[in-house]
Short mmCIF file of C-alpha atoms in Angstrom, two decimals:
data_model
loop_
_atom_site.label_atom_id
_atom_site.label_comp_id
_atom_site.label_asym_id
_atom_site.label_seq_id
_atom_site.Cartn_x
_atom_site.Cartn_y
_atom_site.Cartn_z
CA UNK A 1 17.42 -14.55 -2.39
CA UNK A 2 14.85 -17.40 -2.81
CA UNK A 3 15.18 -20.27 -0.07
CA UNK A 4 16.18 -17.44 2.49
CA UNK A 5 18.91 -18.97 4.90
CA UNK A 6 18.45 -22.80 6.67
CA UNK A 7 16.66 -21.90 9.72
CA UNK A 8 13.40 -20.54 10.54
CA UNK A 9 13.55 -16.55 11.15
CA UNK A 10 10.89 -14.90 13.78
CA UNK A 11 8.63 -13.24 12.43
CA UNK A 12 7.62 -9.60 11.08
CA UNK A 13 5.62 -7.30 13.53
CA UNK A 14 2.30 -6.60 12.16
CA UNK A 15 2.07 -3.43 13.51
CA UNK A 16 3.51 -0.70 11.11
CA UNK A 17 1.24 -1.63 8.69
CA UNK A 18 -1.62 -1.89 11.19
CA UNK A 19 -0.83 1.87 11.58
CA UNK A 20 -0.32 2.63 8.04
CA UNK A 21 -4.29 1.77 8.00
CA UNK A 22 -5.31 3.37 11.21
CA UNK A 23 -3.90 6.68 8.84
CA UNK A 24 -5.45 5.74 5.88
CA UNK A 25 -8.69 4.84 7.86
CA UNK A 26 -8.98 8.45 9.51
CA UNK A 27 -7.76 10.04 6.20
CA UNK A 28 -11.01 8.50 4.98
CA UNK A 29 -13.27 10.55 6.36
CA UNK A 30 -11.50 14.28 5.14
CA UNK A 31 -13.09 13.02 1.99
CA UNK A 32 -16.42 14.60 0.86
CA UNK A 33 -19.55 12.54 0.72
CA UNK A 34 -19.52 12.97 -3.11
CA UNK A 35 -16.08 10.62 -3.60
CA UNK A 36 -16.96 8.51 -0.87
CA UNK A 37 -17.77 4.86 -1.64
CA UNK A 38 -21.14 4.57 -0.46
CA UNK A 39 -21.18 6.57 3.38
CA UNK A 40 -18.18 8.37 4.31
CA UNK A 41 -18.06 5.74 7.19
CA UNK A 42 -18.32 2.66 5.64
CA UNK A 43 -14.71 1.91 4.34
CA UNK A 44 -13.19 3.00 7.24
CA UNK A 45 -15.64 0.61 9.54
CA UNK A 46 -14.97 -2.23 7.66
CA UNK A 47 -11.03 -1.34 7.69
CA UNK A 48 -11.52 -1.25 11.40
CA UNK A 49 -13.20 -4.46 11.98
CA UNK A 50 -10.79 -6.69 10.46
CA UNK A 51 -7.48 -4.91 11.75
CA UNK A 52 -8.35 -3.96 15.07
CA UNK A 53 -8.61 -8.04 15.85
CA UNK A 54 -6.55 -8.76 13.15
CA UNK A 55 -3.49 -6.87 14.72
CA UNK A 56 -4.52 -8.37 18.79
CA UNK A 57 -4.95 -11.84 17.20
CA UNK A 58 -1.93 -12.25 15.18
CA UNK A 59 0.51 -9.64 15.86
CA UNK A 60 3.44 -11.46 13.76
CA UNK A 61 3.45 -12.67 10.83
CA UNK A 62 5.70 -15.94 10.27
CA UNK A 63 5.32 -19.28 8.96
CA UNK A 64 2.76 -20.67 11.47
CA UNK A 65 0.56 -18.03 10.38
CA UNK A 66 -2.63 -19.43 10.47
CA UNK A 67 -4.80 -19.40 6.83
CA UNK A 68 -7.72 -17.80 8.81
CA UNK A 69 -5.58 -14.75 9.49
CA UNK A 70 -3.55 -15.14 5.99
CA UNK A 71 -7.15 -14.59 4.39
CA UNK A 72 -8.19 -11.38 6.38
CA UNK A 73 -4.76 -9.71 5.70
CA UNK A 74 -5.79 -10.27 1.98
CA UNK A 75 -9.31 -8.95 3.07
CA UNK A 76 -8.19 -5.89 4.40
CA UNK A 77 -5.70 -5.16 1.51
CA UNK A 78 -8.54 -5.62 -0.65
CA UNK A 79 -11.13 -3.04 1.41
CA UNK A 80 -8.06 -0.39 1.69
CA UNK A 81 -7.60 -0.85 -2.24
CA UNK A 82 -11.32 -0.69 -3.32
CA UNK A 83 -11.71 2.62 -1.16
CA UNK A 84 -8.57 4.19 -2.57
CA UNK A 85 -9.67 3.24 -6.22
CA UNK A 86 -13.93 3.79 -6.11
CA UNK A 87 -13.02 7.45 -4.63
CA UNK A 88 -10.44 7.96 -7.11
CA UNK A 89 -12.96 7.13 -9.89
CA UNK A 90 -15.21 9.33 -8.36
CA UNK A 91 -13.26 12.35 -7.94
CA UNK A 92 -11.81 11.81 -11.86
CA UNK A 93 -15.31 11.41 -12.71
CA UNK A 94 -16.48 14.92 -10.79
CA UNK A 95 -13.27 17.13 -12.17
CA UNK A 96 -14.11 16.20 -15.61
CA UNK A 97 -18.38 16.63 -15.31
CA UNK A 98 -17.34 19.96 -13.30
CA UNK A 99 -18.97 18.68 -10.25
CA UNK A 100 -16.25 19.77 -8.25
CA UNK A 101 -15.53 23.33 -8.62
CA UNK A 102 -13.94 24.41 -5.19
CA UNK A 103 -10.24 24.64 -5.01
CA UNK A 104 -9.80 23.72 -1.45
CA UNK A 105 -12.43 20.54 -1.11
CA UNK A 106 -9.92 19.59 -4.20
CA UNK A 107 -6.58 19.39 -2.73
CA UNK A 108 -7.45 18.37 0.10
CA UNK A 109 -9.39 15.19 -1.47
CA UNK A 110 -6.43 14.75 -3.89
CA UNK A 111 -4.03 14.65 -1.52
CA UNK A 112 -6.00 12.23 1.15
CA UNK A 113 -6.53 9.70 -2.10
CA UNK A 114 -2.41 10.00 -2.94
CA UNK A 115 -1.51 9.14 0.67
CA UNK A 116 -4.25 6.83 0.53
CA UNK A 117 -2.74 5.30 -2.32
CA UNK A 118 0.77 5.14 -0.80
CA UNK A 119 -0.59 2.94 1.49
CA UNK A 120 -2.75 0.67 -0.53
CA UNK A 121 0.09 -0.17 -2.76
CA UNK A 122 2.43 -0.30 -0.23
CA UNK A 123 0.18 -3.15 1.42
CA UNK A 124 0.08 -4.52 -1.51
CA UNK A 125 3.66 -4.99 -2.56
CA UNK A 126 3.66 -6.24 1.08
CA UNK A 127 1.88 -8.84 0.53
CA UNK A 128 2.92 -9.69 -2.77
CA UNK A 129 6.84 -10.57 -2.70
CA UNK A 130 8.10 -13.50 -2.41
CA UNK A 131 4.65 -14.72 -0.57
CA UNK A 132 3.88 -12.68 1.80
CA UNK A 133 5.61 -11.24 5.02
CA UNK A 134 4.70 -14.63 6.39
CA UNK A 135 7.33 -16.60 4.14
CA UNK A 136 9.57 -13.98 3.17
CA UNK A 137 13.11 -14.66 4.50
CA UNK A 138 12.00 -18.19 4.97
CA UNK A 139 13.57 -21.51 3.81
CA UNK A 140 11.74 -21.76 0.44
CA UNK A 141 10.57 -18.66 0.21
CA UNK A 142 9.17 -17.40 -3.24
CA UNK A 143 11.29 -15.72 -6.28
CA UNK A 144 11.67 -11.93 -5.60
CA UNK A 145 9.25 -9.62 -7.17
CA UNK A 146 11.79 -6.66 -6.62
CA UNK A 147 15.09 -6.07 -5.90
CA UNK A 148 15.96 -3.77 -3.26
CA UNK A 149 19.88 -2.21 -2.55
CA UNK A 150 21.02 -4.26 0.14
CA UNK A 151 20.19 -7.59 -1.37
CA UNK A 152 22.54 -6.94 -4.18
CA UNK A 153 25.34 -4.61 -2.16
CA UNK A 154 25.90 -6.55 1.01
CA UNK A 155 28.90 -4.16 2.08
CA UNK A 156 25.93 -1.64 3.44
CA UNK A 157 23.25 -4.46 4.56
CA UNK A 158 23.55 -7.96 5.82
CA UNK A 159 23.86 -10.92 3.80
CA UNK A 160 20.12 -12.16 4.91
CA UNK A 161 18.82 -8.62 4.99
CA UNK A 162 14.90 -9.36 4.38
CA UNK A 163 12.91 -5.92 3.53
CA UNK A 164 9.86 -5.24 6.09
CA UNK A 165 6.62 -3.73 5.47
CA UNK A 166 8.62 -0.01 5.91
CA UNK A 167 10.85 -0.86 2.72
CA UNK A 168 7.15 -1.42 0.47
CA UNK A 169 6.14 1.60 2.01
CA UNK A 170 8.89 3.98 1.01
CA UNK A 171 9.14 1.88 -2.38
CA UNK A 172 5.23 3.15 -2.83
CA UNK A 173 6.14 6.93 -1.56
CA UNK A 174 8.80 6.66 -4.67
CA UNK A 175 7.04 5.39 -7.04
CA UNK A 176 4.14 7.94 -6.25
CA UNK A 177 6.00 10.69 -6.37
CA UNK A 178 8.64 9.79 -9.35
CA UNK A 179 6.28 8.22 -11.46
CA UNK A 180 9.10 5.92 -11.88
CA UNK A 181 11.00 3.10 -9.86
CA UNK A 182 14.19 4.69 -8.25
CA UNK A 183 16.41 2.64 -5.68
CA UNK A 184 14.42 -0.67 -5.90
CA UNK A 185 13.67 -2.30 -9.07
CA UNK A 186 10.78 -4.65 -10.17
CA UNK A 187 11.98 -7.94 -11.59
CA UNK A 188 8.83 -9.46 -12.39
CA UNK A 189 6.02 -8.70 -14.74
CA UNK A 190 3.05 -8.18 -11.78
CA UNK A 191 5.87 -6.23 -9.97
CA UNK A 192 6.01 -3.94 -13.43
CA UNK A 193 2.69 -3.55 -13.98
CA UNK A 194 2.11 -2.85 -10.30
CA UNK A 195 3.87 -0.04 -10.34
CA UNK A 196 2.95 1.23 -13.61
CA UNK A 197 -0.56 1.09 -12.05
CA UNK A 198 0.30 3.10 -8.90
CA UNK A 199 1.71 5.18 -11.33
CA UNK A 200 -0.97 6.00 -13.02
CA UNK A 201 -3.44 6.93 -10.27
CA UNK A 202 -0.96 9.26 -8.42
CA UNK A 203 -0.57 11.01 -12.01
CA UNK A 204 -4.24 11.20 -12.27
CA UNK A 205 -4.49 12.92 -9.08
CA UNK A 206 -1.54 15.22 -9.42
CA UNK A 207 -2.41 16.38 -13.13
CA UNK A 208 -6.34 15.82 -13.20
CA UNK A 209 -7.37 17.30 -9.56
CA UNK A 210 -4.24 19.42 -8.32
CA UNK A 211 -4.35 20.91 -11.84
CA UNK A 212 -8.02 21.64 -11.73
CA UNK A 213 -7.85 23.44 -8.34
CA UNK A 214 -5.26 25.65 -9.30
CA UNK A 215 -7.32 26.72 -12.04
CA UNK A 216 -10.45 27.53 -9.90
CA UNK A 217 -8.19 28.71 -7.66
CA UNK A 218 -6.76 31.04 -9.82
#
């Protein structure tokens, strides 16, 4: 798939993922103060200042991006990613002292920080193949970090089929709930140890704070 066709495709619509982190950004604040990085608002604030005029300002992104905007995507990925994994830390850190000791406050957190993470890493793989949304599909576009069903059956996709932010989404959902990779595959080493990453936080949550509620809950 690297080099993409001969021409110049338009570019990707910046708006799913601008509403993946209007969610994630109003998740934030079902979180208790205690797993909160610094004041319950501050994550979300700084979400909101860089992709509310991130999203007016460049609502595509294509190969005339300009760096200015490249560099707050890459901002904003790394707020959404530092809130997701400071809170996680947090609310590991609370199960195990016993600071946390009501059942609902617990699911509830645990499952705003898995959604949370959802999106994070789906941002992230975003961002990630092949260079970016900006270059993806694009005459000299990077090697692919993972290989997703149509690009290797054509007979049910189209021979330039390039995945969009919805296709990193759904490949986080998976690999959240699975544990594992399921119809898309990593081919590179930062696309394995991505995902074994992801992995790993959605099985802290499940095991460490679903587990724990259902004991006080029980």
């Amino acid at each position: 798939m690297s080099g993409g066709s001969a021409t110049r495709k338009p570019g990707e619509p910046r708006w799913p993922a601008s509403l993946a982190v209007g969610a994630a950004l109003l998740l934030y604040f079902l979180l208790p103060e205690s797993i909160s990085f610094g004041p319950r608002w501050l994550i979300p604030a700084l979400e909101a200042v860089v992709v509310i005029p991130l999203t007016i300002v460049a609502p595509r992104r294509d190969s005339e991006e300009q760096r200015v905007a490249r560099m707050a995507s890459l901002i904003l990925l790394g707020i959404v990613l530092a809130g997701v994994g400071a809170s996680l830390i947090l609310l590991v850190r609370g199960v195990i002292a016993g600071e946390l000791k009501t059942g609902g406050p617990l699911i509830r957190s645990g499952a705003v920080l898995w959604l949370n993470t959802v999106v994070g890493f789906g941002l992230l793989y975003w961002e990630l193949d092949r260079g970016g949304p900006a270059v993806r599909g694009q005459p000299g576009d990077g090697r692919p970090d993972f290989l997703f069903p149509q690009m290797g059956t054509h007979e049910i996709g189209q021979q330039d089929w390039v995945p969009t932010f919805v296709d990193y989404l759904f490949l986080s959902f998976t690999d959240s709930t699975a544990f594992s990779p399921t119809d898309t595959l990593p081919l590179t080493s930062r696309a394995k140890l991505l995902m074994m990453l992801e992995a790993l936080a959605a099985i802290s949550i499940v095991v460490m704070v679903v587990g724990r509620a259902v004991n006080v809950l029980g």
